[in-house]
Short mmCIF file of N, CA and C and ligand atoms in Angstrom, two decimals:
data_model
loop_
_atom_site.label_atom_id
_atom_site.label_comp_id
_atom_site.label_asym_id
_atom_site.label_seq_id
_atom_site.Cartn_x
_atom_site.Cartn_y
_atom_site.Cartn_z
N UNK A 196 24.50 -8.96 -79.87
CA UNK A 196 25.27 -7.71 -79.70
C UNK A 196 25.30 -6.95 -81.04
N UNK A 197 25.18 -5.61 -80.94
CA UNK A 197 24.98 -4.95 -82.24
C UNK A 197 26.50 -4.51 -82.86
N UNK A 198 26.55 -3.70 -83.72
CA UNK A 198 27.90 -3.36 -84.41
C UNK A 198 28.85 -2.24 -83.72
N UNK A 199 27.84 -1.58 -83.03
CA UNK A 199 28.12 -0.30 -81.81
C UNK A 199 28.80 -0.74 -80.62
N UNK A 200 28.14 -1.60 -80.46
CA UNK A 200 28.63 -2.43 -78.78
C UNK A 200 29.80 -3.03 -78.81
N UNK A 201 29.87 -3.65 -80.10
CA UNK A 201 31.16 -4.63 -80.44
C UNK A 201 33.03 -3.75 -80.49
N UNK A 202 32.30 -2.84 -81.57
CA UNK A 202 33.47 -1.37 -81.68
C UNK A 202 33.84 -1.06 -80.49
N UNK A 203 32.54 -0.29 -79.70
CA UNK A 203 32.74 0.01 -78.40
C UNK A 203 33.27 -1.23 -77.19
N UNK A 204 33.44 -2.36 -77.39
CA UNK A 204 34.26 -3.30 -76.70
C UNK A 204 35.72 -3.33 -77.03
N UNK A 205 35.98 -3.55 -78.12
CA UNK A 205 36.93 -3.60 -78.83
C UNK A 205 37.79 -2.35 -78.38
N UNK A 206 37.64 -1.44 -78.71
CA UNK A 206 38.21 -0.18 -78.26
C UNK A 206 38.64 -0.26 -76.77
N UNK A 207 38.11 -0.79 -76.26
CA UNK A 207 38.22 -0.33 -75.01
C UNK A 207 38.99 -0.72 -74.17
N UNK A 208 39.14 -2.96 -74.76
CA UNK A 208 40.10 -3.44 -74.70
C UNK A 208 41.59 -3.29 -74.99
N UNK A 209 41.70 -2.76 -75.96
CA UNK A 209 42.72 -2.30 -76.72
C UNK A 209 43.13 -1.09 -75.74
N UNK A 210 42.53 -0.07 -75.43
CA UNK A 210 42.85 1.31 -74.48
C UNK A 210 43.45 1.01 -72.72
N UNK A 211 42.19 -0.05 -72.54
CA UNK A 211 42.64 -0.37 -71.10
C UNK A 211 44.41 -1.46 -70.82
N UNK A 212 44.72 -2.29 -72.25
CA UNK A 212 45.53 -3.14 -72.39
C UNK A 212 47.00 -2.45 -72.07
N UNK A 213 46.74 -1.27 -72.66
CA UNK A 213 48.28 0.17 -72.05
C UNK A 213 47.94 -0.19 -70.88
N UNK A 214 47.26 -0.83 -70.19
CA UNK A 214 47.59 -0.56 -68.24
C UNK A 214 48.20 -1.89 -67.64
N UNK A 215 48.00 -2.80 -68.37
CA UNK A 215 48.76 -4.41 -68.07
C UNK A 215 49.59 -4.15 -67.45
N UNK A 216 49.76 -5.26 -66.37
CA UNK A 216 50.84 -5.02 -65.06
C UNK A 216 51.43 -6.61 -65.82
N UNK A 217 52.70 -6.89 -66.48
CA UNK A 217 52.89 -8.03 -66.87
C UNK A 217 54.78 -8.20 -67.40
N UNK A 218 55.49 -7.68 -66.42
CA UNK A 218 56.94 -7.75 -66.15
C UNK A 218 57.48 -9.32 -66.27
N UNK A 219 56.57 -9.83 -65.90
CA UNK A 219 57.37 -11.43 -66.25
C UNK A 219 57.20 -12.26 -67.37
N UNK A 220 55.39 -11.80 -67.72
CA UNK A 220 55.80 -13.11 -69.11
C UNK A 220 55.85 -11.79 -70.33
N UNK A 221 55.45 -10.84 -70.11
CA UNK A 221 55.85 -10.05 -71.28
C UNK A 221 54.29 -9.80 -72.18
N UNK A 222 53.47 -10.19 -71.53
CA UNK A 222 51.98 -10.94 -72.11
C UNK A 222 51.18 -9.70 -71.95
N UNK A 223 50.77 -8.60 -72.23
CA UNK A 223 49.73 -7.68 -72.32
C UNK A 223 48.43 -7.67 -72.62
N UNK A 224 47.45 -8.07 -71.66
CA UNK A 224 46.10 -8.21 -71.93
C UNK A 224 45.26 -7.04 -71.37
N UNK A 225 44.30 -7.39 -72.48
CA UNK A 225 42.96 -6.01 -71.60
C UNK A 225 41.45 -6.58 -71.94
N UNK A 226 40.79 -6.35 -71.33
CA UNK A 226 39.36 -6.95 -71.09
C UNK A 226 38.29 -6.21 -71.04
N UNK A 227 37.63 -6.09 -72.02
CA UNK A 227 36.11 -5.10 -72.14
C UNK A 227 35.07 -5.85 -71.65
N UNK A 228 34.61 -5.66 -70.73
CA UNK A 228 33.11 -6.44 -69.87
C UNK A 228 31.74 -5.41 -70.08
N UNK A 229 30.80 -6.22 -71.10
CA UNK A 229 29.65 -5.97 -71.26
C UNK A 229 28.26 -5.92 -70.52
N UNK A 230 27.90 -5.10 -69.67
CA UNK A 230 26.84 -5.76 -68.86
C UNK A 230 25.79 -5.15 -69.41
N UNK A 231 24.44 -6.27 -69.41
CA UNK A 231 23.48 -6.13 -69.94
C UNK A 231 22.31 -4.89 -69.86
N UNK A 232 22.87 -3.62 -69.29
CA UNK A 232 22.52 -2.81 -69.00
C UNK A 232 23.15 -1.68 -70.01
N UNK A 233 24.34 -1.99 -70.74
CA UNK A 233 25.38 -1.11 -71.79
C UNK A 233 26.59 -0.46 -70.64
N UNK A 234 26.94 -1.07 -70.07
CA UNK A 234 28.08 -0.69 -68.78
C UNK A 234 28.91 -1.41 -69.66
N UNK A 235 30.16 -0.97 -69.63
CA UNK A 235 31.57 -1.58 -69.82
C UNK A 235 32.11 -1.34 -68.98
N UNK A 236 32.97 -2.19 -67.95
CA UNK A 236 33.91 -2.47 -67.10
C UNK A 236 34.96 -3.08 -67.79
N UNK A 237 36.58 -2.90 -67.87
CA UNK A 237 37.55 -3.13 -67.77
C UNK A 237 38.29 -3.63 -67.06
N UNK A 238 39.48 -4.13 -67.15
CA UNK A 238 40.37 -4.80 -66.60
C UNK A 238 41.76 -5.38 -67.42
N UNK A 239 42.93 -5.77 -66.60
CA UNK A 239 44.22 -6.34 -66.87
C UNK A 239 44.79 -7.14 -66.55
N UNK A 240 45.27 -7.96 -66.59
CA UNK A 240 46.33 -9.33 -66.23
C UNK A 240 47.28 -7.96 -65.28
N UNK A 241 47.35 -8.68 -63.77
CA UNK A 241 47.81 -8.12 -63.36
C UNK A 241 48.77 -9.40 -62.71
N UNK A 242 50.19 -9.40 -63.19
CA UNK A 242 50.94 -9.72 -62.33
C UNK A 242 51.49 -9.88 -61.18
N UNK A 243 52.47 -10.75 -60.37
CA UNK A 243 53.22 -11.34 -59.26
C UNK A 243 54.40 -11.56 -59.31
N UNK A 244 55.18 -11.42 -58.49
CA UNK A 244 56.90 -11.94 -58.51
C UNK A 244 56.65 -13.32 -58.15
N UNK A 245 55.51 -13.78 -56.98
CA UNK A 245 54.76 -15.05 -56.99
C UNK A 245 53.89 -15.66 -58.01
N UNK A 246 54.47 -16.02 -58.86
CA UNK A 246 53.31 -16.24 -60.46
C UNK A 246 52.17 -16.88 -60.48
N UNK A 247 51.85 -17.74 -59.87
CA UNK A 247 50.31 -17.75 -59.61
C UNK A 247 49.36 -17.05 -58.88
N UNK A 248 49.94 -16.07 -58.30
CA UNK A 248 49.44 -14.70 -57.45
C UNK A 248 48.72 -14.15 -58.15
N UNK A 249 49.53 -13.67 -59.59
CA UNK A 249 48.71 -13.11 -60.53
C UNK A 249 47.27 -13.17 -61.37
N UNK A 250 46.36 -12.54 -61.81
CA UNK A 250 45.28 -12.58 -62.11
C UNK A 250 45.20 -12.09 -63.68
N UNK A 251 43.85 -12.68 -64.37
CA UNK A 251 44.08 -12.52 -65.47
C UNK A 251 43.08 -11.61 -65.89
N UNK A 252 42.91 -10.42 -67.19
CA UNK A 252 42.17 -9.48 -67.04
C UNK A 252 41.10 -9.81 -67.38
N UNK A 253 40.62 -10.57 -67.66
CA UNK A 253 39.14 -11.03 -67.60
C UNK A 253 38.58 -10.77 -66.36
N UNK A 254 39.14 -11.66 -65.75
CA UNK A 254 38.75 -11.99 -63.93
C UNK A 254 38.96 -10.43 -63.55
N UNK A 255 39.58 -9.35 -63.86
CA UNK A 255 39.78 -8.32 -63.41
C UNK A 255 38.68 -7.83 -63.57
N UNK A 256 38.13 -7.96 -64.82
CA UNK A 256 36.94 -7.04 -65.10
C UNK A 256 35.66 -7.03 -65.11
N UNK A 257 35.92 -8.83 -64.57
CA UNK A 257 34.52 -9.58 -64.45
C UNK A 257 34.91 -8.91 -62.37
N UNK A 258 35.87 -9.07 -61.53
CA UNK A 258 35.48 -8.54 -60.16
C UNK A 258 35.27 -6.84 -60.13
N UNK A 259 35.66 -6.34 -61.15
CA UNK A 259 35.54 -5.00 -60.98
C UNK A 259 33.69 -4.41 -61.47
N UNK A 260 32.99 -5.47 -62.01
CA UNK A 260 31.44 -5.16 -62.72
C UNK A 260 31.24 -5.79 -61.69
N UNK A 261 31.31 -6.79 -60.86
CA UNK A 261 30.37 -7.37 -59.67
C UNK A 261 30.36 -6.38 -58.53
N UNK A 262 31.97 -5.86 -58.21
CA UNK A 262 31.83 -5.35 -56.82
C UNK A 262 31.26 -3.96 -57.34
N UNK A 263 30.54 -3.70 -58.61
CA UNK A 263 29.63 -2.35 -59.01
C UNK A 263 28.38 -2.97 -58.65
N UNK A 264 28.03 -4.22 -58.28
CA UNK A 264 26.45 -4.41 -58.52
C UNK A 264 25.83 -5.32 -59.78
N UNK A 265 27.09 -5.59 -60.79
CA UNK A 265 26.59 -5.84 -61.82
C UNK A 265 26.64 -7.63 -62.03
N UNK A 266 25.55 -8.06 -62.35
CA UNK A 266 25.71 -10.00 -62.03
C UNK A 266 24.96 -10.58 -63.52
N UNK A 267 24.62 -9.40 -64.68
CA UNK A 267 24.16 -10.14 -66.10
C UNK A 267 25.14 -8.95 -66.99
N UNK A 268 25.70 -10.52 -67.79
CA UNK A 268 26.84 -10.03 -69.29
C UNK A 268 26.34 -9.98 -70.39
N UNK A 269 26.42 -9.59 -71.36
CA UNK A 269 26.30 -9.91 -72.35
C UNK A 269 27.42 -10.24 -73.45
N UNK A 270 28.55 -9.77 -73.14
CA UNK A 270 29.65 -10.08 -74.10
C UNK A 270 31.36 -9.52 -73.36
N UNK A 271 32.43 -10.28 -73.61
CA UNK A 271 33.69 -9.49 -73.30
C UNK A 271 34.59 -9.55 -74.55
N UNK A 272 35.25 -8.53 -74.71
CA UNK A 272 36.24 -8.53 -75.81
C UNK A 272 37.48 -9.01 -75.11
N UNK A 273 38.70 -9.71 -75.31
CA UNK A 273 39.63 -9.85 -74.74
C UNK A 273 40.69 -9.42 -76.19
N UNK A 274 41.94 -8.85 -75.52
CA UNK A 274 43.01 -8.45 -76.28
C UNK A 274 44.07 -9.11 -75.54
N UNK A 275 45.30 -9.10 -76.63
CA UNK A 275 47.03 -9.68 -75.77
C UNK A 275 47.71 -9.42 -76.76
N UNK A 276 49.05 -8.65 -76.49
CA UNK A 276 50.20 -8.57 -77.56
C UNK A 276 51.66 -8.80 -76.25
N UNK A 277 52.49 -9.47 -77.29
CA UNK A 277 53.56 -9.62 -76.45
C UNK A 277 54.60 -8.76 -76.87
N UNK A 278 55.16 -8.46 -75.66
CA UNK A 278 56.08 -7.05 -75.60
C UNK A 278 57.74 -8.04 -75.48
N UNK A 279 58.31 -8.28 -76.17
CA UNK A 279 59.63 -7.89 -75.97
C UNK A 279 60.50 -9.55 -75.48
N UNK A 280 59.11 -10.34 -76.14
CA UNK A 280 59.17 -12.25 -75.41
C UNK A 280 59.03 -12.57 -77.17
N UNK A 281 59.86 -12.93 -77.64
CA UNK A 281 59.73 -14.06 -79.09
C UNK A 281 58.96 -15.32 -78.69
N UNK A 282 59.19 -16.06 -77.93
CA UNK A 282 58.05 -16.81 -77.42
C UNK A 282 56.86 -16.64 -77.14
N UNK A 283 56.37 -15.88 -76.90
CA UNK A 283 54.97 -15.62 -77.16
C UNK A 283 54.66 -15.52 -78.36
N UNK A 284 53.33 -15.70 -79.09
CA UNK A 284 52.82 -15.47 -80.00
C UNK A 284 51.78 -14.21 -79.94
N UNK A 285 51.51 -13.86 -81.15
CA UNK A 285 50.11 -13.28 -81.74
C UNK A 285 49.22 -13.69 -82.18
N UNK A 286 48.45 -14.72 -81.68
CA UNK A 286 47.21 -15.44 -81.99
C UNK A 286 46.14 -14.36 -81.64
N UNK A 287 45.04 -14.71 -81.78
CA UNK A 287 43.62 -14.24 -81.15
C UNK A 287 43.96 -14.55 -79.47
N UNK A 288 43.35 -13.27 -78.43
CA UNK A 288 43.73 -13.91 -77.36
C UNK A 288 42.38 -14.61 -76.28
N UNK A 289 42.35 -15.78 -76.54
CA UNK A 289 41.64 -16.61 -76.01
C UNK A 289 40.96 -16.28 -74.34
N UNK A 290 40.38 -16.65 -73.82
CA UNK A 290 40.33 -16.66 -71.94
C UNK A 290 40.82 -18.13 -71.65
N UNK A 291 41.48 -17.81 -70.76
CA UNK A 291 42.00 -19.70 -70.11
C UNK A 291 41.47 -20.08 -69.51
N UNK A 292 41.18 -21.42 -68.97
CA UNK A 292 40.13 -22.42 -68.23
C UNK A 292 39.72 -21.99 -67.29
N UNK A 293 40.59 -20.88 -66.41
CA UNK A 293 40.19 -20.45 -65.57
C UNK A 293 38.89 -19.28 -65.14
N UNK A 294 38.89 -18.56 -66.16
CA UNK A 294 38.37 -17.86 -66.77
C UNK A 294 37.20 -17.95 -67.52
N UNK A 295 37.41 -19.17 -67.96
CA UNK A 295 36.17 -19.76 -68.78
C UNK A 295 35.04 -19.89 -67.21
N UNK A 296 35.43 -20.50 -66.85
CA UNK A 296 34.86 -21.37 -65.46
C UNK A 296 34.08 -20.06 -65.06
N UNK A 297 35.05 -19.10 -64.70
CA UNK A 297 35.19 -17.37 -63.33
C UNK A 297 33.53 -17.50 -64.73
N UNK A 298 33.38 -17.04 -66.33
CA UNK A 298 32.80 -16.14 -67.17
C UNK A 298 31.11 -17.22 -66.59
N UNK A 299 31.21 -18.68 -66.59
CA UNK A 299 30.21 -19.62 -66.44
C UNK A 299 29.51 -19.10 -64.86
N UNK A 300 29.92 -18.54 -64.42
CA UNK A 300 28.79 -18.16 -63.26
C UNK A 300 28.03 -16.99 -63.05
N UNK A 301 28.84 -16.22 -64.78
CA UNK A 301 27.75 -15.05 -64.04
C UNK A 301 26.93 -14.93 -66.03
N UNK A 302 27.26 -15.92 -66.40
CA UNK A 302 27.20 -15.96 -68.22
C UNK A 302 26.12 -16.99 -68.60
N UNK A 303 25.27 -16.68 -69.30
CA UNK A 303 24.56 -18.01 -69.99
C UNK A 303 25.48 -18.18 -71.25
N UNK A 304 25.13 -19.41 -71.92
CA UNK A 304 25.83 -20.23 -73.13
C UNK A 304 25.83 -19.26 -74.11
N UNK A 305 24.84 -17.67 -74.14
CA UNK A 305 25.07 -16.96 -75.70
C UNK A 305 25.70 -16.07 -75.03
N UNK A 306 26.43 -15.81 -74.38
CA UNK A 306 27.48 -15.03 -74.06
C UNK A 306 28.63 -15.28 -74.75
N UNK A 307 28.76 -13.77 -75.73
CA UNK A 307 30.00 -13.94 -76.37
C UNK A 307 31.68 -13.33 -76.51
N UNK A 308 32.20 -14.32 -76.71
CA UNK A 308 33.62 -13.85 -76.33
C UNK A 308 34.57 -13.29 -77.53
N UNK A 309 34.32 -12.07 -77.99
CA UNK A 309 35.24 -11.49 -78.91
C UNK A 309 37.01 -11.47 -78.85
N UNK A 310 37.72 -12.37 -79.52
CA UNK A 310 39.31 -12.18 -79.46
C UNK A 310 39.58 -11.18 -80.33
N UNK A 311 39.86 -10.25 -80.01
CA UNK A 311 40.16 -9.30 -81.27
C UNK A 311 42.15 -9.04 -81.34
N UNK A 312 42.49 -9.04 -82.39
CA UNK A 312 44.10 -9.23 -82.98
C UNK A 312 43.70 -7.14 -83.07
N UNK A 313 43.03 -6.75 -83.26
CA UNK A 313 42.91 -5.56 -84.29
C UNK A 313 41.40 -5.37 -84.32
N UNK A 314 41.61 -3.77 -84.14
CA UNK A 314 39.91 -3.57 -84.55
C UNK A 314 39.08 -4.44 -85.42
N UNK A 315 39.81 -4.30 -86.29
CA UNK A 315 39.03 -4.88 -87.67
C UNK A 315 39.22 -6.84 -87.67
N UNK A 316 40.16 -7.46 -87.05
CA UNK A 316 40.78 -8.75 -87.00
C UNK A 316 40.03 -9.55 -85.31
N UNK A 317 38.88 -9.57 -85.15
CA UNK A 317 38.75 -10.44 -84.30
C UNK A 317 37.89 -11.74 -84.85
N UNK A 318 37.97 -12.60 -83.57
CA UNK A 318 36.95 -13.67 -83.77
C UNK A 318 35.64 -13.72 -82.57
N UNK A 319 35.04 -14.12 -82.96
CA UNK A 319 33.71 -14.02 -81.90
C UNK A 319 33.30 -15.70 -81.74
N UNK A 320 33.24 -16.26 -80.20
CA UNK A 320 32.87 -17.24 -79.69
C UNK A 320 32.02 -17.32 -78.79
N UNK A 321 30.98 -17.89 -78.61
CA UNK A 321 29.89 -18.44 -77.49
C UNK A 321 30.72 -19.14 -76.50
N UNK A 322 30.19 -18.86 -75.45
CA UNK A 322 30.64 -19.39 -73.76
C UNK A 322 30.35 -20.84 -73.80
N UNK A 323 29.35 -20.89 -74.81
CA UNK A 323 28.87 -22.64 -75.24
C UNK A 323 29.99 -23.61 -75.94
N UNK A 324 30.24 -22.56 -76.96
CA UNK A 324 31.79 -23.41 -77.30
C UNK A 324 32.71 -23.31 -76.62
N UNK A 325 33.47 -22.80 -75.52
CA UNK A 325 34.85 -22.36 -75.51
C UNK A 325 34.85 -23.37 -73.73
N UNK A 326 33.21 -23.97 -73.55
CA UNK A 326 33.32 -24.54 -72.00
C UNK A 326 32.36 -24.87 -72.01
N UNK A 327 31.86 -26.08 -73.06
CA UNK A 327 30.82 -26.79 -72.77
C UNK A 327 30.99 -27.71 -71.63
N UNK A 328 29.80 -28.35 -71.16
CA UNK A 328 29.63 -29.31 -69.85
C UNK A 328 30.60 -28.68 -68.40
N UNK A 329 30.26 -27.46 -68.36
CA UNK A 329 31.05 -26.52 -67.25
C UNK A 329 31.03 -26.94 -66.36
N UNK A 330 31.26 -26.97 -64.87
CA UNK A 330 31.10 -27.06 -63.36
C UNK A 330 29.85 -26.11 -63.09
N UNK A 331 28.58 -26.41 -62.59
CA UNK A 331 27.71 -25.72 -61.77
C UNK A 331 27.78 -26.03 -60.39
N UNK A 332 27.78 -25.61 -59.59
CA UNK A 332 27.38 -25.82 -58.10
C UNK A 332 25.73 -26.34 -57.91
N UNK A 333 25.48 -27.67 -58.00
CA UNK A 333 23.68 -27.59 -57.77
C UNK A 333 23.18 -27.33 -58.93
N UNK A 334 23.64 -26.60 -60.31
CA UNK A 334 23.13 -26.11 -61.76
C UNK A 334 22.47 -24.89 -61.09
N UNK A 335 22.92 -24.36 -60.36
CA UNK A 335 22.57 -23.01 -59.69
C UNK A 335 23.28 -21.70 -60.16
N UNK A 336 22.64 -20.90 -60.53
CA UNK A 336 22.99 -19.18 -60.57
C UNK A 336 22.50 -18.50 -59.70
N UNK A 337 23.36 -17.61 -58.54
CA UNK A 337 22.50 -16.81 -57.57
C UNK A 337 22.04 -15.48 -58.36
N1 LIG B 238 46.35 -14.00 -69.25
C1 LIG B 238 45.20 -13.25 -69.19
O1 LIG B 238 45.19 -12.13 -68.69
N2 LIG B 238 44.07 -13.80 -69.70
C2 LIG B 238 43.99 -15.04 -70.24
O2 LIG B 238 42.93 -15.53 -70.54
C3 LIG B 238 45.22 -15.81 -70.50
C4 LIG B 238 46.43 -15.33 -69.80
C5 LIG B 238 47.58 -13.43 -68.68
C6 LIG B 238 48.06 -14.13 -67.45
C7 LIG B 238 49.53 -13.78 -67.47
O3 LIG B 238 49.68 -12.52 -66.85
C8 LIG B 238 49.87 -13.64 -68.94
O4 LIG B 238 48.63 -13.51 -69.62
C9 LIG B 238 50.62 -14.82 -69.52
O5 LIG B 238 50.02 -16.00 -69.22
#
């Protein structure tokens, strides 16, 4: 991924993250989805009064690039700041297992996962580190 693409993820995460639907844990995420074509799709942790109802914005933005047509990534930025919860932290914001798994079916291993704190403050991880020895169905990609 070049220095253009990365900015342009970053940004975007950060822009779409004002739309977080997240009244219960206080947790504000946003998700820049790279497809190997230069498409960015977005997405948000969208909350539930049923809490496992809810979805996380990865998965938002990874179903919102498929039901476009789109099935090769090249990279997602993920963002999270917590609003108004002392319990939460400000770490880098990671994807959770779940997520890892959702990124392994449509991602090869150099697919990379930018946490960005701040334009300038992220970290960048391979799909290889963050979920090695994944679940394949068959070791199949449709
Ligand atoms: N969340 C995400 O959107 N992405 C992740 O990878 C981790 C967690 C959301 C789910 C929930 O709405 C909130 O963050 C707190 O867990």
């Amino acid at each position: 991924m070049n220095d253009l693409d990365r900015d342009k993820l970053i940004e975007a995460a950060f822009e779409v993250q004002k739309n977080a639907y997240a009244p219960y844990s206080g947790f504000y995420v946003g998700a820049a989805l790279l497809t190997e074509d230069g498409t960015v799709f977005t997405g948000t942790n969208v909350e539930n009064s049923s809490f496992p109802v809810g979805v996380c914005a990865e998965r938002s933005a990874f179903a919102a690039a498929v039901s476009s047509g789109h099935r090769k990534f090249t990279a997602i930025c993920v963002t999270g700041e917590r609003k108004n919860n002392p319990l939460l932290g400000s770490n880098y914001c990671m994807p959770c297992g779940m997520c890892r798994q959702f990124m392994t079916e449509f991602c090869d291993q150099n697919f990379e996962i930018i946490s960005a704190k701040s334009k300038t403050d992220y970290q960048i991880n391979k799909l290889s580190t963050l979920m090695p020895g994944a679940f394949m169905f068959f070791g199949t990609t449709f």
